[in-house]
Amino acid sequence: MELKFDNVCKNYGKKRALVDFSATLTEGVYALLGPNGAGKSTLMNMTADILRPTAGTITYNGESIYKLGDKFRAVLGFLPQSAGLYNSFSARSLLRYYGCLKGMDDKKAIEARIDELLELVNLTADASRKAGQYSGGMRQRLGIAVALLNDPKVLILDEPTAGLDPKERIRFRNIISKISFDRIVILATHIVSDVEYIAKDVLLLRQGQLIRDTDVSSLLAEMEGKVWDIKVLAAEVPSFMQKYKISNITKVSETEEEAEATNAENGLTALRVLSDERPSETATPVPASLEDVYLYYFGEVGI
Amino acid sequence: MKLLGYELNKLLLNRKMWIAVLLLFVVKILLLLYTPGDGTYSQINKSIYRRYMEQYQGELTAEKAEQIEAENTRLNETLALESEMKEKYFAGEIDADTYDAYQTELYDAQAKQPTFEKVYEKYQYFLAQGDSFPASPQFFYDLDWDKYLKGMFIDIPLLLALLVVIAPAFAMEFSSGAFQILLSSRRGRGRTYWAKVAASLVYAVCVSALFFGADMLLNVQRYRLPGWDAPLQSIQTFSGCPYALTMRTYFWSVYLYRFLFMLGIAVLIVTLSALMKRMIAICFASAFLVMAPMALQGIAPVFSDLSYGVQAGGFEAFASYHTLSGVGNLVISIVFLVLLSLLLLFWGRFSYAPASQRG
């Protein structure tokens, strides 16, 4: 199974939303990371055949997805940012409706699939309640069930964990991990930790351009010697922020000696600094996380 | 069929919409009950007119023609003698009893003359048309018919009831983000589009039947219309109609015409919903398309012919002054309406997906 993007471009008037995007995706989870306006939604909408590229081609197993049309849509699952659930429908009737829309005509099969998905997203007990009465997290889980309904081979998820509590996010992560071995999952998120352990590859997009396409361990390895822990006086923090990208700031508990050396108003602060060079002689290198990678590429100095 | 059921559910399961439609129906009933009658015939005495019409009821015969001419002469002569009789009385040429008798006749003539003019005009209209009518026109009490038919205009509460339910058909999918799921689903394009159109039309048929049913029942009750079997050409407005229709057939034709126009308006709204995607834009565009030709009819009559607002009232069907009436504008209008609706529907269909593809 292969989903291939070949020099895909998308322009909105003079604005270039996506520039010469090329990538080949096979089974597994692909994390699409980038700040707002990077072109993630445009790319996903084009993959879902909601937008057409200005130039370039997208092929599924060697055939243009636009020529495949309904055949491609039959293997596609899409969870957009706003899930678009109808408030007057119950979860079960909503899934039946989308089942009908996705061309699932076998009544028994669809009922079995709905039961399975409701169980998967932990909504069995609320299946008869109207979607309008659901919390944000429940709506998001229902949206995930809708996307998985037709057992898609290509699954596109746009911010799927927005609104989920930590327990639900872990549950979702496990679901995606479990189902991704025989399908292509494209997952766009701002919550980097959601994809750190499940993504096969990370695609970093900035201003419509693909700046990195590699696996998580390579990305983390590339960051070796670029993430530093350092303890500084509170008064020194602003000057560090002016010079470096800071991924974390924590007030530290001082030892007696440190407390003697400082005073109450000017205590010690631990900084996690992203820098190609050692920011200070006391700085110690630490292993990078995917969040550090995100900030390294997309963060700004002084924030 | 399954998709149609779901689309109907989506259209109709909103409680707020039902309340709005119910309120509009109440407004419609109140308008039917409390709209004042037409003031066009204020110079005509209805009971005198009714008596004349009952006297001459039916086809125009030679005997009736004689009676009408005699009545016309009597009224004119009586009125013409007024000053002469006064002079004679004051000159002592006639006695008080004779003058009193004349005055009684004069008052009667003065009361009847304005109304009789309408009867005489109708008689002359019958004579002038001769054998050119497909059926012989008849005298019957037609004032309320005229008033009833001329009171027909586009049913505004019904138009709004269509707008509040049908306009969101596509617009709600775009505003909620559901269109992304629809368009990325196997049956989310063509079939969904036609299912939405069909659901809108099913609703339009039901709500139009409800509103027009109430309209018919209350108006027939209010006017107690006579002359159901008289030819349509008995009313001068329809002198140009080339068909042998009775008032009964015409009555049903008008409602069929109004009904079809409302379905046409439903098609217009659902197409605008697919094209414009935003509720406010759809409402403004619908109001503009319905009302703008009415505003322009003063400039050229063709705008009246094209006006949904005027045409959807139904009265225009077969009216003599209608530009298209020479060939029976009901037929032309229906053909025009069907073709226009089909054009709109296919335009909507082909714009629905590619429009979103442009982003």
XYZ file of C-alpha atoms in Angstrom, chain A residues 85-257:
173
model
C -21.794 16.042 14.178
C -25.538 16.577 14.006
C -26.876 17.521 17.422
C -30.271 15.928 16.903
C -28.786 12.506 16.063
C -27.824 9.931 18.682
C -24.343 8.437 18.416
C -25.768 5.213 17.033
C -28.012 6.847 14.423
C -25.186 9.178 13.435
C -22.889 6.209 12.835
C -25.654 4.491 10.855
C -26.018 7.608 8.724
C -22.294 7.857 8.041
C -22.239 4.115 7.383
C -24.875 4.655 4.690
C -22.851 7.561 3.333
C -19.716 5.439 3.216
C -21.566 2.787 1.212
C -21.935 0.180 3.971
C -25.163 -1.550 3.053
C -25.028 -4.772 5.059
C -27.248 -3.971 8.038
C -25.866 -6.691 10.318
C -22.270 -5.846 9.472
C -22.781 -2.163 10.132
C -24.503 -2.779 13.476
C -21.631 -5.031 14.530
C -19.097 -2.432 13.412
C -20.953 0.324 15.290
C -20.948 -1.765 18.502
C -17.255 -2.450 18.062
C -16.398 1.221 17.528
C -18.593 2.488 20.356
C -16.741 0.075 22.626
C -13.410 1.227 21.215
C -14.116 4.909 21.878
C -15.841 4.194 25.181
C -19.270 5.487 24.183
C -21.353 2.301 24.491
C -23.219 3.560 27.536
C -24.044 6.863 25.801
C -24.918 5.445 22.391
C -28.557 6.507 22.619
C -27.883 10.037 23.819
C -28.085 12.846 21.322
C -24.755 14.213 20.102
C -25.921 17.690 21.162
C -25.733 16.542 24.801
C -22.150 15.284 24.484
C -19.104 16.985 26.021
C -16.295 18.186 23.741
C -14.245 15.066 24.455
C -17.185 12.735 23.763
C -17.846 14.497 20.458
C -14.222 14.094 19.496
C -14.356 10.369 20.335
C -17.508 10.011 18.271
C -15.713 11.771 15.401
C -12.907 9.220 15.660
C -15.486 6.412 15.459
C -16.963 8.043 12.322
C -13.520 8.189 10.712
C -12.870 4.513 11.493
C -16.338 3.323 10.467
C -15.492 1.972 7.014
C -12.269 0.374 8.259
C -10.267 2.814 6.101
C -6.916 1.997 4.563
C -6.010 5.680 4.556
C -6.926 7.484 7.745
C -6.549 11.256 8.010
C -6.860 12.792 11.451
C -6.739 16.560 11.933
C -6.128 17.446 15.584
C -7.882 14.298 16.803
C -6.941 14.707 20.467
C -8.083 18.303 20.849
C -10.478 18.410 23.786
C -9.576 14.973 25.127
C -8.401 14.548 28.704
C -5.025 12.806 29.324
C -6.659 9.424 29.939
C -8.632 9.668 26.687
C -5.542 10.809 24.818
C -3.628 7.738 25.962
C -6.579 5.566 24.981
C -6.680 7.218 21.568
C -2.924 6.779 21.130
C -3.252 3.087 21.856
C -6.128 2.725 19.377
C -4.130 4.389 16.602
C -1.067 2.364 17.435
C -3.106 -0.850 17.316
C -4.796 -0.163 13.993
C -1.895 1.396 12.116
C -0.015 -1.759 11.174
C -2.069 -2.327 8.032
C -3.069 1.192 7.066
C -1.667 4.634 6.402
C -2.482 7.103 9.169
C -1.797 10.803 8.650
C -2.107 12.614 11.933
C -1.807 16.359 12.309
C -1.491 17.686 15.822
C -0.064 20.415 17.981
C 0.201 18.020 20.918
C 3.583 16.607 20.021
C 3.630 14.044 22.834
C 0.635 12.307 21.180
C 2.760 11.158 18.280
C 6.165 10.757 19.890
C 5.689 7.071 20.646
C 3.488 5.992 17.759
C 4.710 7.896 14.696
C 6.698 5.976 12.154
C 7.730 9.188 10.442
C 7.463 12.857 11.191
C 6.769 15.367 8.435
C 7.679 18.898 9.448
C 5.962 21.626 7.462
C 6.776 25.310 7.542
C 5.132 27.956 5.356
C 3.922 25.286 2.962
C 7.283 23.577 2.584
C 8.303 20.159 3.809
C 11.433 20.824 5.814
C 11.992 17.374 7.337
C 10.685 13.890 6.589
C 12.277 11.306 8.801
C 11.593 8.874 11.637
C 11.360 9.980 15.263
C 14.602 8.349 16.428
C 16.600 9.996 13.624
C 15.068 13.335 14.475
C 15.920 12.868 18.131
C 19.427 11.694 17.262
C 19.952 14.807 15.144
C 19.136 16.857 18.209
C 21.993 15.353 20.208
C 24.072 18.178 21.684
C 21.397 20.743 20.984
C 19.320 20.476 24.146
C 20.826 21.781 27.372
C 19.859 21.970 31.003
C 21.181 24.941 32.872
C 20.576 26.535 36.266
C 20.675 30.320 36.296
C 19.695 33.106 38.644
C 16.136 34.315 38.138
C 17.498 37.702 37.083
C 19.425 36.091 34.241
C 16.390 34.357 32.718
C 15.301 37.295 30.478
C 18.725 37.575 28.882
C 18.723 33.820 28.111
C 15.260 34.126 26.607
C 16.475 36.919 24.363
C 19.331 34.755 23.086
C 17.940 31.206 22.947
C 14.845 29.134 22.347
C 13.745 27.950 25.760
C 11.579 24.830 25.921
C 11.062 24.792 29.686
C 11.537 27.032 32.718
C 11.308 25.610 36.268
C 12.039 27.142 39.632
C 14.386 24.753 41.437
C 14.626 23.887 45.123
C 17.985 25.052 46.304
C 20.553 23.266 48.368
C 21.744 25.090 51.498
C 24.955 26.159 49.743
